[in-house]
PDB file of C-alpha atoms in Angstrom:
ATOM      1  CA  UNK R   1      32.528 -16.742  -6.221  1.00  0.00           C
ATOM      2  CA  UNK R   2      34.042 -14.685  -3.393  1.00  0.00           C
ATOM      3  CA  UNK R   3      33.625 -11.456  -5.366  1.00  0.00           C
ATOM      4  CA  UNK R   4      30.003 -12.365  -6.088  1.00  0.00           C
ATOM      5  CA  UNK R   5      29.257 -12.896  -2.388  1.00  0.00           C
ATOM      6  CA  UNK R   6      31.019  -9.656  -1.513  1.00  0.00           C
ATOM      7  CA  UNK R   7      29.021  -7.756  -4.128  1.00  0.00           C
ATOM      8  CA  UNK R   8      25.755  -9.107  -2.808  1.00  0.00           C
ATOM      9  CA  UNK R   9      26.719  -8.266   0.760  1.00  0.00           C
ATOM     10  CA  UNK R  10      27.676  -4.719  -0.176  1.00  0.00           C
ATOM     11  CA  UNK R  11      24.431  -4.320  -2.106  1.00  0.00           C
ATOM     12  CA  UNK R  12      22.414  -5.414   0.909  1.00  0.00           C
ATOM     13  CA  UNK R  13      24.349  -3.097   3.207  1.00  0.00           C
ATOM     14  CA  UNK R  14      23.864  -0.130   0.866  1.00  0.00           C
ATOM     15  CA  UNK R  15      20.166  -0.882   0.612  1.00  0.00           C
ATOM     16  CA  UNK R  16      19.718  -1.141   4.379  1.00  0.00           C
ATOM     17  CA  UNK R  17      21.651   2.049   5.092  1.00  0.00           C
ATOM     18  CA  UNK R  18      19.695   4.004   2.502  1.00  0.00           C
ATOM     19  CA  UNK R  19      16.316   3.082   4.046  1.00  0.00           C
ATOM     20  CA  UNK R  20      16.019   5.170   7.161  1.00  0.00           C
ATOM     21  CA  UNK R  21      13.245   7.178   8.808  1.00  0.00           C
ATOM     22  CA  UNK R  22      12.772  10.823   7.840  1.00  0.00           C
ATOM     23  CA  UNK R  23      11.402  12.719  10.841  1.00  0.00           C
ATOM     24  CA  UNK R  24       8.537  15.134  10.151  1.00  0.00           C
ATOM     25  CA  UNK R  25       7.657  16.089  13.720  1.00  0.00           C
ATOM     26  CA  UNK R  26       8.151  14.604  17.170  1.00  0.00           C
ATOM     27  CA  UNK R  27       4.857  13.410  18.667  1.00  0.00           C
ATOM     28  CA  UNK R  28       3.762  14.431  22.157  1.00  0.00           C
ATOM     29  CA  UNK R  29       4.628  11.750  24.687  1.00  0.00           C
ATOM     30  CA  UNK R  30       0.947  11.173  25.462  1.00  0.00           C
ATOM     31  CA  UNK R  31      -0.047  10.513  21.833  1.00  0.00           C
ATOM     32  CA  UNK R  32      -0.436   6.987  20.460  1.00  0.00           C
ATOM     33  CA  UNK R  33       1.763   6.470  17.385  1.00  0.00           C
ATOM     34  CA  UNK R  34       0.549   4.153  14.613  1.00  0.00           C
ATOM     35  CA  UNK R  35       2.683   2.648  11.867  1.00  0.00           C
ATOM     36  CA  UNK R  36       1.219   1.857   8.446  1.00  0.00           C
ATOM     37  CA  UNK R  37       3.063  -0.151   5.808  1.00  0.00           C
ATOM     38  CA  UNK R  38       1.901  -0.575   2.206  1.00  0.00           C
ATOM     39  CA  UNK R  39       3.281  -3.310  -0.032  1.00  0.00           C
ATOM     40  CA  UNK R  40       2.527  -5.043  -3.332  1.00  0.00           C
ATOM     41  CA  UNK R  41       3.546  -8.644  -2.589  1.00  0.00           C
ATOM     42  CA  UNK R  42       3.708  -9.878  -6.226  1.00  0.00           C
ATOM     43  CA  UNK R  43       1.276 -12.802  -6.208  1.00  0.00           C
ATOM     44  CA  UNK R  44       2.818 -16.120  -7.373  1.00  0.00           C
ATOM     45  CA  UNK R  45       0.072 -16.605  -9.965  1.00  0.00           C
ATOM     46  CA  UNK R  46       1.005 -13.229 -11.455  1.00  0.00           C
ATOM     47  CA  UNK R  47       4.597 -14.445 -11.849  1.00  0.00           C
ATOM     48  CA  UNK R  48       3.316 -17.535 -13.675  1.00  0.00           C
ATOM     49  CA  UNK R  49       0.881 -15.526 -15.802  1.00  0.00           C
ATOM     50  CA  UNK R  50       3.617 -13.096 -16.877  1.00  0.00           C
ATOM     51  CA  UNK R  51       6.411 -15.663 -16.971  1.00  0.00           C
ATOM     52  CA  UNK R  52       7.866 -14.164 -20.152  1.00  0.00           C
ATOM     53  CA  UNK R  53       8.513 -10.921 -18.265  1.00  0.00           C
ATOM     54  CA  UNK R  54      10.776 -12.731 -15.812  1.00  0.00           C
ATOM     55  CA  UNK R  55      12.880 -14.685 -18.298  1.00  0.00           C
ATOM     56  CA  UNK R  56      16.148 -13.192 -17.055  1.00  0.00           C
ATOM     57  CA  UNK R  57      15.440 -13.794 -13.369  1.00  0.00           C
ATOM     58  CA  UNK R  58      16.959 -16.576 -11.294  1.00  0.00           C
ATOM     59  CA  UNK R  59      14.335 -19.132 -10.319  1.00  0.00           C
ATOM     60  CA  UNK R  60      15.232 -18.841  -6.628  1.00  0.00           C
ATOM     61  CA  UNK R  61      14.301 -15.154  -6.720  1.00  0.00           C
ATOM     62  CA  UNK R  62      10.826 -15.999  -8.072  1.00  0.00           C
ATOM     63  CA  UNK R  63      10.136 -18.979  -5.802  1.00  0.00           C
ATOM     64  CA  UNK R  64       7.247 -18.131  -3.460  1.00  0.00           C
ATOM     65  CA  UNK R  65       8.761 -19.795  -0.396  1.00  0.00           C
ATOM     66  CA  UNK R  66      11.973 -17.801  -0.753  1.00  0.00           C
ATOM     67  CA  UNK R  67      10.085 -14.594  -1.444  1.00  0.00           C
ATOM     68  CA  UNK R  68       7.771 -15.069   1.537  1.00  0.00           C
ATOM     69  CA  UNK R  69      10.801 -15.424   3.808  1.00  0.00           C
ATOM     70  CA  UNK R  70      12.118 -12.076   2.566  1.00  0.00           C
ATOM     71  CA  UNK R  71       8.716 -10.385   2.792  1.00  0.00           C
ATOM     72  CA  UNK R  72       8.313 -11.676   6.346  1.00  0.00           C
ATOM     73  CA  UNK R  73      11.734 -10.305   7.289  1.00  0.00           C
ATOM     74  CA  UNK R  74      10.695  -6.840   6.131  1.00  0.00           C
ATOM     75  CA  UNK R  75       7.463  -7.021   8.129  1.00  0.00           C
ATOM     76  CA  UNK R  76       9.452  -8.161  11.155  1.00  0.00           C
ATOM     77  CA  UNK R  77      11.816  -5.181  10.849  1.00  0.00           C
ATOM     78  CA  UNK R  78       9.047  -2.599  10.405  1.00  0.00           C
ATOM     79  CA  UNK R  79       6.559  -4.256  12.796  1.00  0.00           C
ATOM     80  CA  UNK R  80       3.551  -2.261  11.502  1.00  0.00           C
ATOM     81  CA  UNK R  81       0.185  -1.773  13.192  1.00  0.00           C
ATOM     82  CA  UNK R  82      -1.526  -1.657   9.781  1.00  0.00           C
ATOM     83  CA  UNK R  83      -0.583  -3.237   6.456  1.00  0.00           C
ATOM     84  CA  UNK R  84      -2.189  -2.199   3.166  1.00  0.00           C
ATOM     85  CA  UNK R  85      -1.376  -5.068   0.818  1.00  0.00           C
ATOM     86  CA  UNK R  86      -1.856  -5.621  -2.901  1.00  0.00           C
ATOM     87  CA  UNK R  87      -1.479  -8.792  -4.996  1.00  0.00           C
ATOM     88  CA  UNK R  88      -2.259 -11.046  -2.052  1.00  0.00           C
ATOM     89  CA  UNK R  89      -2.990 -14.509  -3.434  1.00  0.00           C
ATOM     90  CA  UNK R  90      -6.174 -15.896  -1.882  1.00  0.00           C
ATOM     91  CA  UNK R  91      -4.791 -19.393  -1.343  1.00  0.00           C
ATOM     92  CA  UNK R  92      -1.708 -18.057   0.447  1.00  0.00           C
ATOM     93  CA  UNK R  93      -3.452 -15.591   2.764  1.00  0.00           C
ATOM     94  CA  UNK R  94      -3.665 -18.012   5.743  1.00  0.00           C
ATOM     95  CA  UNK R  95       0.050 -18.785   5.339  1.00  0.00           C
ATOM     96  CA  UNK R  96       0.910 -15.083   5.138  1.00  0.00           C
ATOM     97  CA  UNK R  97      -1.107 -14.343   8.269  1.00  0.00           C
ATOM     98  CA  UNK R  98       0.572 -17.143  10.240  1.00  0.00           C
ATOM     99  CA  UNK R  99       4.031 -15.939   9.263  1.00  0.00           C
ATOM    100  CA  UNK R 100       3.367 -12.265   9.927  1.00  0.00           C
ATOM    101  CA  UNK R 101       1.721 -12.961  13.298  1.00  0.00           C
ATOM    102  CA  UNK R 102       4.515 -15.298  14.389  1.00  0.00           C
ATOM    103  CA  UNK R 103       7.353 -12.987  13.431  1.00  0.00           C
ATOM    104  CA  UNK R 104       5.846  -9.837  15.006  1.00  0.00           C
ATOM    105  CA  UNK R 105       3.982 -11.461  17.943  1.00  0.00           C
ATOM    106  CA  UNK R 106       1.036  -9.212  17.102  1.00  0.00           C
ATOM    107  CA  UNK R 107      -2.703  -9.887  17.254  1.00  0.00           C
ATOM    108  CA  UNK R 108      -3.236  -9.395  13.531  1.00  0.00           C
ATOM    109  CA  UNK R 109      -6.587  -9.798  11.822  1.00  0.00           C
ATOM    110  CA  UNK R 110      -7.500  -8.896   8.253  1.00  0.00           C
ATOM    111  CA  UNK R 111     -10.099  -7.966   5.697  1.00  0.00           C
ATOM    112  CA  UNK R 112      -9.673  -9.109   2.107  1.00  0.00           C
ATOM    113  CA  UNK R 113     -11.251  -8.482  -1.282  1.00  0.00           C
ATOM    114  CA  UNK R 114     -10.495 -10.419  -4.458  1.00  0.00           C
ATOM    115  CA  UNK R 115      -9.481  -7.934  -7.148  1.00  0.00           C
ATOM    116  CA  UNK R 116     -10.681  -9.526 -10.404  1.00  0.00           C
ATOM    117  CA  UNK R 117     -13.192 -12.353 -10.597  1.00  0.00           C
ATOM    118  CA  UNK R 118     -10.933 -13.982 -13.189  1.00  0.00           C
ATOM    119  CA  UNK R 119      -7.773 -13.765 -11.043  1.00  0.00           C
ATOM    120  CA  UNK R 120      -6.661 -15.346  -7.766  1.00  0.00           C
ATOM    121  CA  UNK R 121      -5.204 -12.332  -5.962  1.00  0.00           C
ATOM    122  CA  UNK R 122      -6.688  -9.364  -4.158  1.00  0.00           C
ATOM    123  CA  UNK R 123      -6.348  -6.440  -1.769  1.00  0.00           C
ATOM    124  CA  UNK R 124      -6.016  -6.788   1.999  1.00  0.00           C
ATOM    125  CA  UNK R 125      -5.823  -4.670   5.124  1.00  0.00           C
ATOM    126  CA  UNK R 126      -4.092  -6.359   8.054  1.00  0.00           C
ATOM    127  CA  UNK R 127      -4.465  -4.631  11.419  1.00  0.00           C
ATOM    128  CA  UNK R 128      -3.481  -5.149  15.047  1.00  0.00           C
ATOM    129  CA  UNK R 129      -6.687  -5.856  16.971  1.00  0.00           C
ATOM    130  CA  UNK R 130      -5.133  -4.537  20.193  1.00  0.00           C
ATOM    131  CA  UNK R 131      -4.791  -1.039  18.717  1.00  0.00           C
ATOM    132  CA  UNK R 132      -7.653  -0.977  16.187  1.00  0.00           C
ATOM    133  CA  UNK R 133     -11.225  -2.271  16.259  1.00  0.00           C
ATOM    134  CA  UNK R 134     -12.857  -2.894  12.882  1.00  0.00           C
ATOM    135  CA  UNK R 135     -16.402  -1.507  12.743  1.00  0.00           C
ATOM    136  CA  UNK R 136     -17.084  -1.658   9.001  1.00  0.00           C
ATOM    137  CA  UNK R 137     -15.582  -2.135   5.554  1.00  0.00           C
ATOM    138  CA  UNK R 138     -16.466  -1.571   1.921  1.00  0.00           C
ATOM    139  CA  UNK R 139     -14.932  -2.428  -1.466  1.00  0.00           C
ATOM    140  CA  UNK R 140     -14.973  -0.276  -4.598  1.00  0.00           C
ATOM    141  CA  UNK R 141     -15.120  -1.782  -8.066  1.00  0.00           C
ATOM    142  CA  UNK R 142     -15.996  -1.299 -11.710  1.00  0.00           C
ATOM    143  CA  UNK R 143     -17.055  -3.400 -14.677  1.00  0.00           C
ATOM    144  CA  UNK R 144     -14.361  -4.011 -17.308  1.00  0.00           C
ATOM    145  CA  UNK R 145     -14.591  -5.701 -20.690  1.00  0.00           C
ATOM    146  CA  UNK R 146     -11.585  -7.146 -22.507  1.00  0.00           C
ATOM    147  CA  UNK R 147     -11.856  -7.866 -26.245  1.00  0.00           C
ATOM    148  CA  UNK R 148     -13.047 -11.432 -26.922  1.00  0.00           C
ATOM    149  CA  UNK R 149     -13.421 -12.118 -23.193  1.00  0.00           C
ATOM    150  CA  UNK R 150     -16.337 -12.146 -20.805  1.00  0.00           C
ATOM    151  CA  UNK R 151     -17.106  -9.112 -18.686  1.00  0.00           C
ATOM    152  CA  UNK R 152     -15.124  -8.907 -15.442  1.00  0.00           C
ATOM    153  CA  UNK R 153     -15.326  -6.840 -12.265  1.00  0.00           C
ATOM    154  CA  UNK R 154     -12.257  -4.958 -11.028  1.00  0.00           C
ATOM    155  CA  UNK R 155     -12.250  -4.151  -7.310  1.00  0.00           C
ATOM    156  CA  UNK R 156      -9.633  -1.437  -7.042  1.00  0.00           C
ATOM    157  CA  UNK R 157      -9.938  -0.372  -3.387  1.00  0.00           C
ATOM    158  CA  UNK R 158     -10.831  -1.771   0.032  1.00  0.00           C
ATOM    159  CA  UNK R 159     -11.837   0.634   2.818  1.00  0.00           C
ATOM    160  CA  UNK R 160     -11.958  -0.202   6.511  1.00  0.00           C
ATOM    161  CA  UNK R 161     -13.427   1.915   9.316  1.00  0.00           C
ATOM    162  CA  UNK R 162     -11.795   1.508  12.731  1.00  0.00           C
ATOM    163  CA  UNK R 163     -12.178   2.629  16.319  1.00  0.00           C
ATOM    164  CA  UNK R 164      -8.786   3.506  17.791  1.00  0.00           C
ATOM    165  CA  UNK R 165      -8.465   1.613  21.071  1.00  0.00           C
ATOM    166  CA  UNK R 166      -8.264   3.766  24.176  1.00  0.00           C
ATOM    167  CA  UNK R 167      -9.291   6.941  22.345  1.00  0.00           C
ATOM    168  CA  UNK R 168     -12.590   8.447  21.170  1.00  0.00           C
ATOM    169  CA  UNK R 169     -11.179   8.731  17.642  1.00  0.00           C
ATOM    170  CA  UNK R 170     -11.842   6.745  14.493  1.00  0.00           C
ATOM    171  CA  UNK R 171      -9.811   6.157  11.331  1.00  0.00           C
ATOM    172  CA  UNK R 172     -10.522   5.196   7.718  1.00  0.00           C
ATOM    173  CA  UNK R 173      -7.833   2.955   6.190  1.00  0.00           C
ATOM    174  CA  UNK R 174      -7.847   2.241   2.455  1.00  0.00           C
ATOM    175  CA  UNK R 175      -5.733  -0.174   0.420  1.00  0.00           C
ATOM    176  CA  UNK R 176      -5.833   0.498  -3.328  1.00  0.00           C
ATOM    177  CA  UNK R 177      -4.540  -1.208  -6.468  1.00  0.00           C
ATOM    178  CA  UNK R 178      -5.186   0.480  -9.809  1.00  0.00           C
ATOM    179  CA  UNK R 179      -4.537  -1.276 -13.109  1.00  0.00           C
ATOM    180  CA  UNK R 180      -2.110   0.372 -15.525  1.00  0.00           C
ATOM    181  CA  UNK R 181      -4.731   0.903 -18.228  1.00  0.00           C
ATOM    182  CA  UNK R 182      -7.998  -0.350 -19.626  1.00  0.00           C
ATOM    183  CA  UNK R 183      -8.245  -3.352 -21.976  1.00  0.00           C
ATOM    184  CA  UNK R 184      -9.322  -0.959 -24.741  1.00  0.00           C
ATOM    185  CA  UNK R 185      -6.166   1.123 -24.406  1.00  0.00           C
ATOM    186  CA  UNK R 186      -7.719   4.217 -22.817  1.00  0.00           C
ATOM    187  CA  UNK R 187      -6.428   5.558 -19.507  1.00  0.00           C
ATOM    188  CA  UNK R 188      -9.353   5.441 -17.095  1.00  0.00           C
ATOM    189  CA  UNK R 189      -7.288   6.155 -13.985  1.00  0.00           C
ATOM    190  CA  UNK R 190      -8.363   9.821 -13.644  1.00  0.00           C
ATOM    191  CA  UNK R 191     -12.023   8.744 -13.543  1.00  0.00           C
ATOM    192  CA  UNK R 192     -11.261   5.883 -11.159  1.00  0.00           C
ATOM    193  CA  UNK R 193      -9.313   8.194  -8.873  1.00  0.00           C
ATOM    194  CA  UNK R 194     -12.159  10.725  -8.919  1.00  0.00           C
ATOM    195  CA  UNK R 195     -14.565   8.021  -7.809  1.00  0.00           C
ATOM    196  CA  UNK R 196     -12.124   6.730  -5.192  1.00  0.00           C
ATOM    197  CA  UNK R 197     -11.791  10.184  -3.690  1.00  0.00           C
ATOM    198  CA  UNK R 198     -15.558  10.767  -3.678  1.00  0.00           C
ATOM    199  CA  UNK R 199     -16.278   7.385  -2.078  1.00  0.00           C
ATOM    200  CA  UNK R 200     -13.606   7.923   0.567  1.00  0.00           C
ATOM    201  CA  UNK R 201     -15.018  11.320   1.494  1.00  0.00           C
ATOM    202  CA  UNK R 202     -18.524   9.911   1.704  1.00  0.00           C
ATOM    203  CA  UNK R 203     -17.415   6.905   3.766  1.00  0.00           C
ATOM    204  CA  UNK R 204     -15.493   9.152   6.157  1.00  0.00           C
ATOM    205  CA  UNK R 205     -18.629  11.105   7.001  1.00  0.00           C
ATOM    206  CA  UNK R 206     -19.727  10.383  10.579  1.00  0.00           C
ATOM    207  CA  UNK R 207     -23.503  10.575  10.261  1.00  0.00           C
ATOM    208  CA  UNK R 208     -24.089  10.387  14.019  1.00  0.00           C
ATOM    209  CA  UNK R 209     -22.420  13.691  14.847  1.00  0.00           C
ATOM    210  CA  UNK R 210     -21.977  15.279  11.421  1.00  0.00           C
ATOM    211  CA  UNK R 211     -18.178  15.259  11.550  1.00  0.00           C
ATOM    212  CA  UNK R 212     -15.669  13.602   9.245  1.00  0.00           C
ATOM    213  CA  UNK R 213     -13.199  10.832  10.071  1.00  0.00           C
ATOM    214  CA  UNK R 214      -9.516  11.090   9.037  1.00  0.00           C
ATOM    215  CA  UNK R 215      -8.365   8.954   6.103  1.00  0.00           C
ATOM    216  CA  UNK R 216      -5.070   7.220   5.362  1.00  0.00           C
ATOM    217  CA  UNK R 217      -4.681   5.594   1.960  1.00  0.00           C
ATOM    218  CA  UNK R 218      -1.867   3.385   0.685  1.00  0.00           C
ATOM    219  CA  UNK R 219      -1.336   1.249  -2.363  1.00  0.00           C
ATOM    220  CA  UNK R 220      -0.027   0.553  -5.834  1.00  0.00           C
ATOM    221  CA  UNK R 221      -1.625   3.266  -7.957  1.00  0.00           C
ATOM    222  CA  UNK R 222       0.381   2.769 -11.149  1.00  0.00           C
ATOM    223  CA  UNK R 223       0.774   6.515 -11.624  1.00  0.00           C
ATOM    224  CA  UNK R 224       3.607   8.899 -10.801  1.00  0.00           C
ATOM    225  CA  UNK R 225       3.691  12.015  -8.673  1.00  0.00           C
ATOM    226  CA  UNK R 226       2.500  15.068 -10.600  1.00  0.00           C
ATOM    227  CA  UNK R 227       0.433  13.178 -13.189  1.00  0.00           C
ATOM    228  CA  UNK R 228      -3.246  13.931 -13.833  1.00  0.00           C
ATOM    229  CA  UNK R 229      -4.540  11.080 -11.605  1.00  0.00           C
ATOM    230  CA  UNK R 230      -2.190  12.223  -8.829  1.00  0.00           C
ATOM    231  CA  UNK R 231      -3.429  15.816  -9.099  1.00  0.00           C
ATOM    232  CA  UNK R 232      -7.044  14.641  -9.158  1.00  0.00           C
ATOM    233  CA  UNK R 233      -6.581  12.690  -5.945  1.00  0.00           C
ATOM    234  CA  UNK R 234      -4.840  15.525  -4.102  1.00  0.00           C
ATOM    235  CA  UNK R 235      -7.081  18.435  -5.164  1.00  0.00           C
ATOM    236  CA  UNK R 236      -8.819  20.050  -2.132  1.00  0.00           C
ATOM    237  CA  UNK R 237     -12.510  19.218  -1.846  1.00  0.00           C
ATOM    238  CA  UNK R 238     -15.382  20.642   0.157  1.00  0.00           C
ATOM    239  CA  UNK R 239     -17.755  17.871   1.208  1.00  0.00           C
ATOM    240  CA  UNK R 240     -20.780  18.691   3.375  1.00  0.00           C
ATOM    241  CA  UNK R 241     -19.106  21.737   4.930  1.00  0.00           C
ATOM    242  CA  UNK R 242     -15.958  19.691   5.616  1.00  0.00           C
ATOM    243  CA  UNK R 243     -12.961  20.950   3.652  1.00  0.00           C
ATOM    244  CA  UNK R 244     -10.694  17.952   3.157  1.00  0.00           C
ATOM    245  CA  UNK R 245      -7.566  17.293   1.125  1.00  0.00           C
ATOM    246  CA  UNK R 246      -5.570  14.117   0.542  1.00  0.00           C
ATOM    247  CA  UNK R 247      -1.878  14.902   0.958  1.00  0.00           C
ATOM    248  CA  UNK R 248       1.041  12.660  -0.098  1.00  0.00           C
ATOM    249  CA  UNK R 249       3.328  11.476   2.686  1.00  0.00           C
ATOM    250  CA  UNK R 250       6.266  11.253   0.292  1.00  0.00           C
ATOM    251  CA  UNK R 251       6.962  14.680  -1.212  1.00  0.00           C
ATOM    252  CA  UNK R 252       8.337  15.236  -4.693  1.00  0.00           C
ATOM    253  CA  UNK R 253      11.695  16.197  -3.172  1.00  0.00           C
ATOM    254  CA  UNK R 254      12.052  12.930  -1.239  1.00  0.00           C
ATOM    255  CA  UNK R 255      10.181  10.473  -3.486  1.00  0.00           C
ATOM    256  CA  UNK R 256      12.222   8.006  -5.492  1.00  0.00           C
ATOM    257  CA  UNK R 257      11.180   5.101  -7.688  1.00  0.00           C
ATOM    258  CA  UNK R 258       9.192   2.452  -5.824  1.00  0.00           C
ATOM    259  CA  UNK R 259       8.765  -0.468  -8.242  1.00  0.00           C
ATOM    260  CA  UNK R 260      10.558  -2.376 -10.981  1.00  0.00           C
ATOM    261  CA  UNK R 261       8.626  -3.069 -14.172  1.00  0.00           C
ATOM    262  CA  UNK R 262      10.206  -5.565 -16.544  1.00  0.00           C
ATOM    263  CA  UNK R 263       9.151  -3.447 -19.538  1.00  0.00           C
ATOM    264  CA  UNK R 264       9.509   0.118 -18.216  1.00  0.00           C
ATOM    265  CA  UNK R 265      12.319  -0.352 -15.706  1.00  0.00           C
ATOM    266  CA  UNK R 266      12.157   1.607 -12.452  1.00  0.00           C
ATOM    267  CA  UNK R 267       8.906   3.521 -11.907  1.00  0.00           C
ATOM    268  CA  UNK R 268       7.149   5.635  -9.277  1.00  0.00           C
ATOM    269  CA  UNK R 269       3.934   3.665  -8.684  1.00  0.00           C
ATOM    270  CA  UNK R 270       3.281   3.399  -4.938  1.00  0.00           C
ATOM    271  CA  UNK R 271       2.000   6.132  -2.633  1.00  0.00           C
ATOM    272  CA  UNK R 272       0.616   6.897   0.818  1.00  0.00           C
ATOM    273  CA  UNK R 273      -1.879   9.748   1.251  1.00  0.00           C
ATOM    274  CA  UNK R 274      -3.530  11.148   4.356  1.00  0.00           C
ATOM    275  CA  UNK R 275      -6.398  13.587   4.854  1.00  0.00           C
ATOM    276  CA  UNK R 276      -6.184  17.121   6.197  1.00  0.00           C
ATOM    277  CA  UNK R 277      -9.067  19.402   7.094  1.00  0.00           C
ATOM    278  CA  UNK R 278     -11.209  17.427   9.537  1.00  0.00           C
ATOM    279  CA  UNK R 279     -12.555  19.895  12.130  1.00  0.00           C
ATOM    280  CA  UNK R 280     -12.177  17.723  15.254  1.00  0.00           C
ATOM    281  CA  UNK R 281      -9.017  15.654  14.784  1.00  0.00           C
ATOM    282  CA  UNK R 282      -6.518  14.897  12.035  1.00  0.00           C
ATOM    283  CA  UNK R 283      -3.666  12.622  11.036  1.00  0.00           C
ATOM    284  CA  UNK R 284      -0.238  14.041  11.830  1.00  0.00           C
ATOM    285  CA  UNK R 285       2.709  12.225  10.199  1.00  0.00           C
ATOM    286  CA  UNK R 286       5.682  11.800  12.534  1.00  0.00           C
ATOM    287  CA  UNK R 287       8.139  10.120  10.156  1.00  0.00           C
ATOM    288  CA  UNK R 288       8.226   8.100   6.951  1.00  0.00           C
ATOM    289  CA  UNK R 289      10.441   5.320   5.620  1.00  0.00           C
ATOM    290  CA  UNK R 290      12.742   6.741   2.966  1.00  0.00           C
ATOM    291  CA  UNK R 291      13.047   4.880  -0.305  1.00  0.00           C
ATOM    292  CA  UNK R 292      16.501   3.657  -1.361  1.00  0.00           C
ATOM    293  CA  UNK R 293      18.745   6.289  -2.867  1.00  0.00           C
ATOM    294  CA  UNK R 294      20.089   3.744  -5.328  1.00  0.00           C
ATOM    295  CA  UNK R 295      18.533   1.201  -7.685  1.00  0.00           C
ATOM    296  CA  UNK R 296      20.477  -1.983  -7.036  1.00  0.00           C
ATOM    297  CA  UNK R 297      19.152  -4.267  -9.744  1.00  0.00           C
ATOM    298  CA  UNK R 298      15.887  -5.714 -10.962  1.00  0.00           C
ATOM    299  CA  UNK R 299      13.296  -6.838  -8.415  1.00  0.00           C
ATOM    300  CA  UNK R 300      12.690  -9.357  -6.922  1.00  0.00           C
ATOM    301  CA  UNK R 301      16.311 -10.216  -6.163  1.00  0.00           C
ATOM    302  CA  UNK R 302      18.525 -12.013  -3.655  1.00  0.00           C
ATOM    303  CA  UNK R 303      17.231 -10.115  -0.618  1.00  0.00           C
ATOM    304  CA  UNK R 304      13.913  -8.510  -1.632  1.00  0.00           C
ATOM    305  CA  UNK R 305      10.836 -10.655  -2.265  1.00  0.00           C
ATOM    306  CA  UNK R 306       8.713  -8.367  -4.453  1.00  0.00           C
ATOM    307  CA  UNK R 307       9.038  -6.185  -7.533  1.00  0.00           C
ATOM    308  CA  UNK R 308       7.982  -3.222  -5.365  1.00  0.00           C
ATOM    309  CA  UNK R 309       9.588  -1.486  -2.413  1.00  0.00           C
ATOM    310  CA  UNK R 310       7.409  -1.137   0.651  1.00  0.00           C
ATOM    311  CA  UNK R 311       6.409   2.306   1.936  1.00  0.00           C
ATOM    312  CA  UNK R 312       5.721   3.110   5.594  1.00  0.00           C
ATOM    313  CA  UNK R 313       4.697   6.033   7.800  1.00  0.00           C
ATOM    314  CA  UNK R 314       4.408   6.699  11.537  1.00  0.00           C
ATOM    315  CA  UNK R 315       1.503   8.982  12.473  1.00  0.00           C
ATOM    316  CA  UNK R 316      -0.779  10.136  15.265  1.00  0.00           C
ATOM    317  CA  UNK R 317      -4.513  10.881  15.203  1.00  0.00           C
ATOM    318  CA  UNK R 318      -5.386  13.853  17.391  1.00  0.00           C
TER     319      UNK R 318
END
């Protein structure tokens, strides 16, 4: 028993020490720094639906109350201004908001979009109302048809447009969750990503003055760095005389695996992207939260509440 406790303690220590902030550039003292965190929370109904996948897991590691405590601890440590969340169960959203607001003492509000009409979870953007003012939002979706089932609607992204308090600048925040494949077995992610990029560019167009608004995008994309969907999303685009490119925060030299799949093992599924090329003002990353250098065990486990690691970035808009 003593060796087991010691092993768990050492695992936690190794995990904590391996998650540090990688500095990109030091912001000017007068610039406001924002912190965005993206996280797939692993909705409880998804655990029940895919119960066979978690046959080897201890029940305490799958229990929602235990997992929420661990998720809340991570939010408390990172204390983000913005959270891009995936697999947020509708019925638990009020509970999640109460816990996150209490542990950070922040004035959080949220926007939410159910992902599938046939499921109980969805995508959310939580934001600090003191630093960001929501002025609009939009969801992106597509029709899907599973064999021998009724047609469903998959909402794969939620976009929010914000005024940045105390500045003349605005920001587009997007939380995305792409399915691994289509019910018919074809990989539709390149087409979905192409549409996501086009819709983001269109939504970021400021029609009042003809300029574009910077974009930051986080989520569970279910594709790895360097794949065709990844390249599609990051290809430079000229839109209405505004040359804009979505750039990954985590580079191929620093990116590690970000999620544990019970069938595939450790995978690189989660990403944060930001836009470059806006003529007036842009996002400038200051630092990002390094992924663990080691894979401890399967997720969720005794000190992490999801089957994904969270990602986070500090940035300015100027």
